[in-house]
Short mmCIF file of C-alpha atoms in Angstrom, two decimals:
data_model
loop_
_atom_site.label_atom_id
_atom_site.label_comp_id
_atom_site.label_asym_id
_atom_site.label_seq_id
_atom_site.Cartn_x
_atom_site.Cartn_y
_atom_site.Cartn_z
CA UNK A 1 1.86 29.00 -6.67
CA UNK A 2 3.52 25.68 -5.80
CA UNK A 3 2.95 23.00 -8.38
CA UNK A 4 3.51 19.18 -8.02
CA UNK A 5 4.00 16.95 -11.02
CA UNK A 6 1.94 13.69 -10.57
CA UNK A 7 2.06 10.63 -12.80
CA UNK A 8 -1.40 8.98 -13.14
CA UNK A 9 -1.39 5.15 -13.87
CA UNK A 10 -5.08 4.26 -13.81
CA UNK A 11 -4.24 0.72 -14.85
CA UNK A 12 -6.84 -1.82 -15.32
CA UNK A 13 -10.57 -2.52 -14.53
CA UNK A 14 -11.96 -0.29 -11.73
CA UNK A 15 -8.62 1.38 -11.46
CA UNK A 16 -9.71 3.86 -14.11
CA UNK A 17 -12.86 4.87 -12.28
CA UNK A 18 -11.34 5.21 -8.83
CA UNK A 19 -8.33 7.10 -10.17
CA UNK A 20 -10.72 9.60 -11.92
CA UNK A 21 -12.61 10.05 -8.60
CA UNK A 22 -9.43 10.53 -6.59
CA UNK A 23 -8.02 13.02 -9.10
CA UNK A 24 -11.14 15.09 -9.03
CA UNK A 25 -10.97 15.33 -5.25
CA UNK A 26 -7.16 16.11 -5.27
CA UNK A 27 -7.44 18.88 -7.87
CA UNK A 28 -10.19 20.56 -5.81
CA UNK A 29 -8.30 20.16 -2.54
CA UNK A 30 -5.15 21.70 -4.19
CA UNK A 31 -7.14 24.63 -5.53
CA UNK A 32 -8.81 25.27 -2.06
CA UNK A 33 -5.41 25.17 -0.44
CA UNK A 34 -3.37 27.32 -2.69
CA UNK A 35 -1.24 24.98 -4.76
CA UNK A 36 -1.71 23.07 -7.99
CA UNK A 37 -1.23 19.53 -9.36
CA UNK A 38 -0.01 18.98 -12.81
CA UNK A 39 -0.94 15.39 -14.01
CA UNK A 40 0.28 13.22 -16.87
CA UNK A 41 -1.62 10.02 -17.42
CA UNK A 42 -0.03 6.83 -18.84
CA UNK A 43 -2.07 3.95 -20.27
CA UNK A 44 0.24 1.24 -18.89
CA UNK A 45 -1.92 -1.85 -18.22
CA UNK A 46 -2.78 -5.25 -19.30
CA UNK A 47 -4.35 -3.91 -22.54
CA UNK A 48 -1.08 -2.04 -23.06
CA UNK A 49 0.78 -5.37 -22.54
CA UNK A 50 -1.35 -7.12 -25.18
CA UNK A 51 -0.62 -4.35 -27.69
CA UNK A 52 3.10 -3.93 -26.91
CA UNK A 53 4.40 -7.00 -25.27
CA UNK A 54 5.28 -5.25 -21.99
CA UNK A 55 3.42 -3.57 -19.15
CA UNK A 56 5.28 -0.32 -19.70
CA UNK A 57 7.75 0.93 -22.20
CA UNK A 58 11.54 0.12 -21.80
CA UNK A 59 12.21 3.69 -20.45
CA UNK A 60 9.10 3.68 -18.23
CA UNK A 61 11.08 3.99 -15.02
CA UNK A 62 12.98 6.97 -16.36
CA UNK A 63 9.84 8.58 -17.44
CA UNK A 64 8.38 8.26 -13.94
CA UNK A 65 11.53 9.41 -12.23
CA UNK A 66 10.90 13.12 -13.00
CA UNK A 67 7.63 13.21 -11.10
CA UNK A 68 6.96 14.28 -7.55
CA UNK A 69 4.63 11.33 -6.93
CA UNK A 70 2.71 8.55 -8.69
CA UNK A 71 -1.01 7.76 -8.24
CA UNK A 72 -1.91 4.23 -9.27
CA UNK A 73 -5.40 2.76 -9.77
CA UNK A 74 -5.05 -1.03 -9.99
CA UNK A 75 -3.07 -3.48 -12.10
CA UNK A 76 -4.11 -6.86 -13.37
CA UNK A 77 -6.68 -8.66 -15.44
CA UNK A 78 -5.91 -12.46 -15.12
CA UNK A 79 -8.05 -13.52 -18.06
CA UNK A 80 -6.00 -11.34 -20.31
CA UNK A 81 -2.54 -11.49 -18.75
CA UNK A 82 -1.26 -13.75 -15.95
CA UNK A 83 -0.98 -11.89 -12.63
CA UNK A 84 2.72 -13.00 -12.47
CA UNK A 85 3.31 -11.06 -15.64
CA UNK A 86 1.36 -7.88 -14.80
CA UNK A 87 2.70 -7.61 -11.27
CA UNK A 88 6.27 -8.24 -12.14
CA UNK A 89 6.05 -6.01 -15.24
CA UNK A 90 4.78 -2.83 -13.55
CA UNK A 91 4.18 -2.57 -9.87
CA UNK A 92 7.11 -4.41 -8.45
CA UNK A 93 9.69 -2.80 -10.79
CA UNK A 94 8.46 0.66 -9.73
CA UNK A 95 8.68 -0.18 -6.03
CA UNK A 96 12.19 -1.58 -6.47
CA UNK A 97 13.62 0.98 -8.93
CA UNK A 98 12.44 3.89 -6.67
CA UNK A 99 13.40 2.17 -3.39
CA UNK A 100 9.94 2.41 -2.11
CA UNK A 101 10.80 0.10 0.72
CA UNK A 102 8.06 1.18 3.16
CA UNK A 103 4.54 0.19 2.33
CA UNK A 104 2.19 2.00 4.67
CA UNK A 105 -1.40 0.80 5.15
CA UNK A 106 -3.74 2.37 7.68
CA UNK A 107 -6.58 0.32 9.20
CA UNK A 108 -9.40 2.01 11.19
CA UNK A 109 -13.24 2.27 10.81
CA UNK A 110 -14.47 5.38 9.13
CA UNK A 111 -17.57 6.97 10.68
CA UNK A 112 -20.73 5.20 9.72
CA UNK A 113 -18.92 2.10 8.53
CA UNK A 114 -19.90 -1.16 10.17
CA UNK A 115 -17.02 -3.68 10.42
CA UNK A 116 -17.41 -7.42 11.00
CA UNK A 117 -15.96 -7.23 14.53
CA UNK A 118 -17.53 -6.27 17.88
CA UNK A 119 -14.55 -3.93 18.34
CA UNK A 120 -14.56 -0.45 16.61
CA UNK A 121 -11.91 1.32 18.63
CA UNK A 122 -8.82 0.12 16.66
CA UNK A 123 -6.38 2.27 14.71
CA UNK A 124 -3.58 0.11 13.27
CA UNK A 125 -0.79 1.23 10.98
CA UNK A 126 0.75 -1.68 9.14
CA UNK A 127 4.32 -1.18 7.82
CA UNK A 128 5.23 -3.76 5.17
CA UNK A 129 8.65 -4.19 3.81
CA UNK A 130 8.22 -3.56 0.15
CA UNK A 131 11.38 -4.34 -1.98
CA UNK A 132 12.87 -7.71 -0.86
CA UNK A 133 11.91 -10.70 1.31
CA UNK A 134 9.56 -13.23 -0.26
CA UNK A 135 8.90 -11.06 -3.31
CA UNK A 136 12.49 -10.79 -4.35
CA UNK A 137 12.01 -12.90 -7.50
CA UNK A 138 15.03 -15.09 -6.74
CA UNK A 139 14.45 -18.62 -7.94
CA UNK A 140 13.49 -20.65 -11.01
CA UNK A 141 11.92 -23.77 -12.50
CA UNK A 142 13.67 -26.65 -14.16
CA UNK A 143 12.43 -29.72 -16.07
CA UNK A 144 9.14 -27.81 -16.71
CA UNK A 145 6.23 -29.97 -17.72
CA UNK A 146 7.82 -33.27 -16.60
CA UNK A 147 7.35 -35.45 -13.55
CA UNK A 148 10.79 -34.20 -12.34
CA UNK A 149 9.82 -30.53 -12.43
CA UNK A 150 11.33 -28.52 -9.61
CA UNK A 151 10.36 -24.92 -8.57
CA UNK A 152 12.49 -22.91 -6.15
CA UNK A 153 11.57 -19.53 -4.63
CA UNK A 154 14.18 -17.94 -2.40
CA UNK A 155 13.35 -15.23 0.01
CA UNK A 156 16.10 -12.56 0.28
CA UNK A 157 16.54 -10.66 3.57
CA UNK A 158 19.51 -8.20 3.87
CA UNK A 159 20.65 -6.53 7.02
CA UNK A 160 20.20 -3.13 5.39
CA UNK A 161 16.73 -3.99 4.19
CA UNK A 162 15.40 -5.39 7.46
CA UNK A 163 17.08 -2.78 9.59
CA UNK A 164 15.68 0.15 7.60
CA UNK A 165 12.00 -1.06 7.58
CA UNK A 166 12.23 -1.84 11.32
CA UNK A 167 13.72 1.56 12.01
CA UNK A 168 10.97 3.13 9.94
CA UNK A 169 8.39 1.14 12.12
CA UNK A 170 9.99 2.32 15.31
CA UNK A 171 9.86 5.99 14.16
CA UNK A 172 6.21 5.64 13.22
CA UNK A 173 5.44 4.05 16.67
CA UNK A 174 7.28 6.87 18.42
CA UNK A 175 5.14 9.44 16.59
CA UNK A 176 1.90 7.63 17.42
CA UNK A 177 1.12 5.68 20.67
CA UNK A 178 4.54 4.17 21.31
CA UNK A 179 3.80 0.51 20.48
CA UNK A 180 5.38 -1.68 17.90
CA UNK A 181 4.51 -5.23 16.89
CA UNK A 182 7.17 -7.08 14.90
CA UNK A 183 5.85 -10.09 12.96
CA UNK A 184 7.80 -13.17 11.96
CA UNK A 185 7.55 -16.93 11.99
CA UNK A 186 10.90 -17.64 13.65
CA UNK A 187 9.86 -20.82 15.24
CA UNK A 188 9.62 -22.42 11.78
CA UNK A 189 11.89 -20.22 9.57
CA UNK A 190 15.12 -20.45 11.63
CA UNK A 191 17.32 -18.37 9.39
CA UNK A 192 15.53 -15.34 7.85
CA UNK A 193 12.89 -14.78 10.64
CA UNK A 194 15.35 -15.33 13.49
CA UNK A 195 17.51 -12.81 11.72
CA UNK A 196 14.63 -10.40 11.71
CA UNK A 197 13.92 -11.04 15.37
CA UNK A 198 17.55 -10.36 16.28
CA UNK A 199 17.62 -7.00 14.47
CA UNK A 200 14.36 -6.06 16.15
CA UNK A 201 15.89 -6.78 19.58
CA UNK A 202 18.99 -4.95 18.81
CA UNK A 203 17.19 -1.81 17.46
CA UNK A 204 14.82 -1.74 20.38
CA UNK A 205 17.68 -0.53 22.68
CA UNK A 206 17.69 2.66 20.54
CA UNK A 207 14.04 3.23 21.15
CA UNK A 208 13.41 2.85 24.95
CA UNK A 209 10.28 4.94 24.63
CA UNK A 210 8.68 2.35 22.32
CA UNK A 211 7.16 -0.82 23.73
CA UNK A 212 8.05 -3.56 21.21
CA UNK A 213 6.57 -6.99 21.08
CA UNK A 214 7.46 -9.84 18.69
CA UNK A 215 4.60 -12.04 17.35
CA UNK A 216 4.43 -15.04 15.06
CA UNK A 217 2.32 -14.39 11.95
CA UNK A 218 -0.43 -16.82 13.00
CA UNK A 219 -0.76 -15.28 16.37
CA UNK A 220 -0.90 -11.79 14.87
CA UNK A 221 -3.61 -12.81 12.49
CA UNK A 222 -5.73 -14.00 15.49
CA UNK A 223 -4.86 -10.89 17.50
CA UNK A 224 -6.09 -8.63 14.63
CA UNK A 225 -9.44 -10.32 14.83
CA UNK A 226 -9.71 -10.78 18.56
CA UNK A 227 -8.04 -7.73 19.98
CA UNK A 228 -7.35 -5.20 17.16
CA UNK A 229 -7.57 -2.29 19.63
CA UNK A 230 -4.40 -3.61 21.38
CA UNK A 231 -2.28 -2.84 18.24
CA UNK A 232 -0.64 0.38 17.19
CA UNK A 233 2.12 -0.06 14.56
CA UNK A 234 2.63 -3.45 13.00
CA UNK A 235 5.82 -4.17 10.90
CA UNK A 236 6.25 -7.26 8.83
CA UNK A 237 7.97 -8.76 5.81
CA UNK A 238 6.77 -8.39 2.25
CA UNK A 239 4.55 -11.53 2.25
CA UNK A 240 3.38 -11.40 5.80
CA UNK A 241 2.53 -7.69 5.54
CA UNK A 242 0.69 -8.33 2.33
CA UNK A 243 -1.53 -10.92 3.91
CA UNK A 244 -2.05 -9.10 7.24
CA UNK A 245 -3.14 -5.91 5.44
CA UNK A 246 -5.93 -7.76 3.52
CA UNK A 247 -7.10 -8.91 6.98
CA UNK A 248 -6.82 -5.30 8.11
CA UNK A 249 -8.87 -4.22 5.17
CA UNK A 250 -11.58 -6.86 6.12
CA UNK A 251 -11.87 -5.68 9.67
CA UNK A 252 -12.20 -1.97 8.54
CA UNK A 253 -15.17 -2.83 6.38
CA UNK A 254 -13.70 -4.04 3.09
CA UNK A 255 -11.17 -3.38 0.48
CA UNK A 256 -13.01 -0.35 -0.72
CA UNK A 257 -11.70 1.50 2.37
CA UNK A 258 -8.12 0.28 2.36
CA UNK A 259 -5.50 2.84 1.25
CA UNK A 260 -1.77 2.53 0.89
CA UNK A 261 1.44 4.34 0.18
CA UNK A 262 4.72 3.05 -1.24
CA UNK A 263 7.19 5.32 0.26
CA UNK A 264 10.76 6.26 -0.57
CA UNK A 265 11.64 7.69 2.87
CA UNK A 266 14.69 9.64 1.85
CA UNK A 267 12.86 11.18 -1.13
CA UNK A 268 15.54 10.37 -3.60
CA UNK A 269 12.85 9.14 -6.00
CA UNK A 270 9.02 9.54 -6.34
CA UNK A 271 6.73 7.59 -4.02
CA UNK A 272 3.58 5.81 -5.23
CA UNK A 273 0.12 5.78 -3.79
CA UNK A 274 -2.62 3.25 -4.46
CA UNK A 275 -5.71 1.63 -3.08
CA UNK A 276 -5.06 -1.85 -1.71
CA UNK A 277 -7.84 -3.46 -3.86
CA UNK A 278 -7.20 -4.94 -7.26
CA UNK A 279 -8.74 -4.13 -10.62
CA UNK A 280 -11.92 -6.17 -9.91
CA UNK A 281 -12.66 -7.19 -13.52
CA UNK A 282 -16.08 -8.61 -12.48
CA UNK A 283 -17.38 -5.15 -11.73
CA UNK A 284 -15.31 -3.13 -14.25
CA UNK A 285 -17.32 -0.56 -16.17
CA UNK A 286 -20.37 -0.97 -13.92
CA UNK A 287 -19.83 2.29 -12.05
CA UNK A 288 -20.15 0.65 -8.66
CA UNK A 289 -16.60 0.63 -7.39
CA UNK A 290 -15.99 2.32 -4.02
CA UNK A 291 -13.56 5.19 -4.71
CA UNK A 292 -12.86 6.01 -0.95
CA UNK A 293 -9.67 3.80 -0.85
CA UNK A 294 -8.24 5.70 -3.80
CA UNK A 295 -9.24 9.06 -2.43
CA UNK A 296 -7.72 8.08 0.97
CA UNK A 297 -4.51 7.15 -0.88
CA UNK A 298 -4.57 10.53 -2.55
CA UNK A 299 -4.77 12.19 0.93
CA UNK A 300 -1.66 10.19 1.92
CA UNK A 301 0.09 11.47 -1.17
CA UNK A 302 -0.83 15.09 -0.17
CA UNK A 303 0.62 14.48 3.22
CA UNK A 304 3.78 13.08 1.75
CA UNK A 305 4.09 16.04 -0.58
CA UNK A 306 4.16 18.41 2.37
CA UNK A 307 0.50 19.58 2.16
CA UNK A 308 -0.94 18.30 5.54
CA UNK A 309 -3.83 20.84 5.60
CA UNK A 310 -5.03 19.70 2.24
CA UNK A 311 -4.64 16.03 3.32
CA UNK A 312 -6.60 16.63 6.48
CA UNK A 313 -9.34 18.35 4.45
CA UNK A 314 -9.70 15.39 2.16
CA UNK A 315 -9.84 13.00 5.06
CA UNK A 316 -12.54 15.09 6.83
CA UNK A 317 -14.55 15.02 3.65
CA UNK A 318 -14.36 11.26 3.36
CA UNK A 319 -15.43 10.94 7.05
CA UNK A 320 -18.34 13.37 6.55
CA UNK A 321 -19.51 11.38 3.58
CA UNK A 322 -19.38 7.96 5.27
CA UNK A 323 -20.91 9.39 8.43
CA UNK A 324 -24.04 10.25 6.58
CA UNK A 325 -24.18 6.77 5.12
CA UNK A 326 -22.88 7.36 1.60
CA UNK A 327 -20.24 4.89 0.58
CA UNK A 328 -20.44 3.23 4.00
CA UNK A 329 -21.94 -0.04 2.86
CA UNK A 330 -20.24 -1.92 0.12
CA UNK A 331 -22.21 -2.04 -3.07
CA UNK A 332 -24.94 0.36 -1.96
CA UNK A 333 -23.84 3.59 -3.71
CA UNK A 334 -22.54 4.21 -7.21
CA UNK A 335 -19.04 5.46 -7.81
CA UNK A 336 -20.28 8.85 -9.07
CA UNK A 337 -22.56 9.41 -6.09
CA UNK A 338 -19.79 8.74 -3.62
CA UNK A 339 -17.45 10.99 -5.44
CA UNK A 340 -20.02 13.81 -5.69
CA UNK A 341 -20.67 13.60 -1.97
CA UNK A 342 -16.92 13.76 -0.99
CA UNK A 343 -16.42 16.58 -3.41
CA UNK A 344 -19.36 18.49 -1.90
CA UNK A 345 -18.12 17.90 1.62
CA UNK A 346 -14.73 19.34 0.69
CA UNK A 347 -16.32 22.79 0.41
#
């Protein structure tokens, strides 16, 4: 029997609850589809930071390197640890060390879920550059605490980084409906974003079967609200992709439905799968977090591991659950009730 080694990072707040729900689903899906999952859980979180002075041990990256995939719950608890510390101490180092440069976030309405828009026929795949750009961490502050304080944050765009994420987007569009939207702000950012537009235009010649359109970020935000059904694959930089996918989560009914995958496309290191939502400290330990985004992320993990039948089975179970109204309305159903319904629908 094929066995996959999975690292579980439940993290903070509701991350623990939704990870437990996703793991129960994944274990059952594996059993029903003739393979197994071997999990090792790590307590790396804000509480871990308060006890140890770091979000993960010094050899944390090497520990994770031996796994086939990583399932993450959520990271962050601002009242305990500043977000700038928790994010740069765990999530971003993993993405960069394992070259998880493609962040994939699907946006569509599940059956029975009522979104805020009149349109319900959209199916958008957002591809976010995940390792450089605006989140490169290049910069600094001088004269801190004085009237002369200066803060500099430099975005880093490399030809290799931009080309590989755009090429990934083109390939995804080719496998779907053949439409790619490339998002920049090249009218205002005349170096990095013009650079991005130029590479998009050059690569488009290699993909004559893909219809490519370049949008400014503000125009794309409006289009996702006014005409989401006109979009297929959307590719954007780290910051722009981050913002657009929260908008995507909103139009699909809320963050409780928003899944994501941090992919290392050449599989030289493990990829990581996580719901888009945060740790939600305000509802932690109340048992009301929606686990669907985490379960959907788990389905994406199964797909990446080469188990498409199991992935499809999990997605069908999610859809059967929301179609009958369970988990379809934010805050209506308890975590355990949603989990039980999806598990039951799995068979």
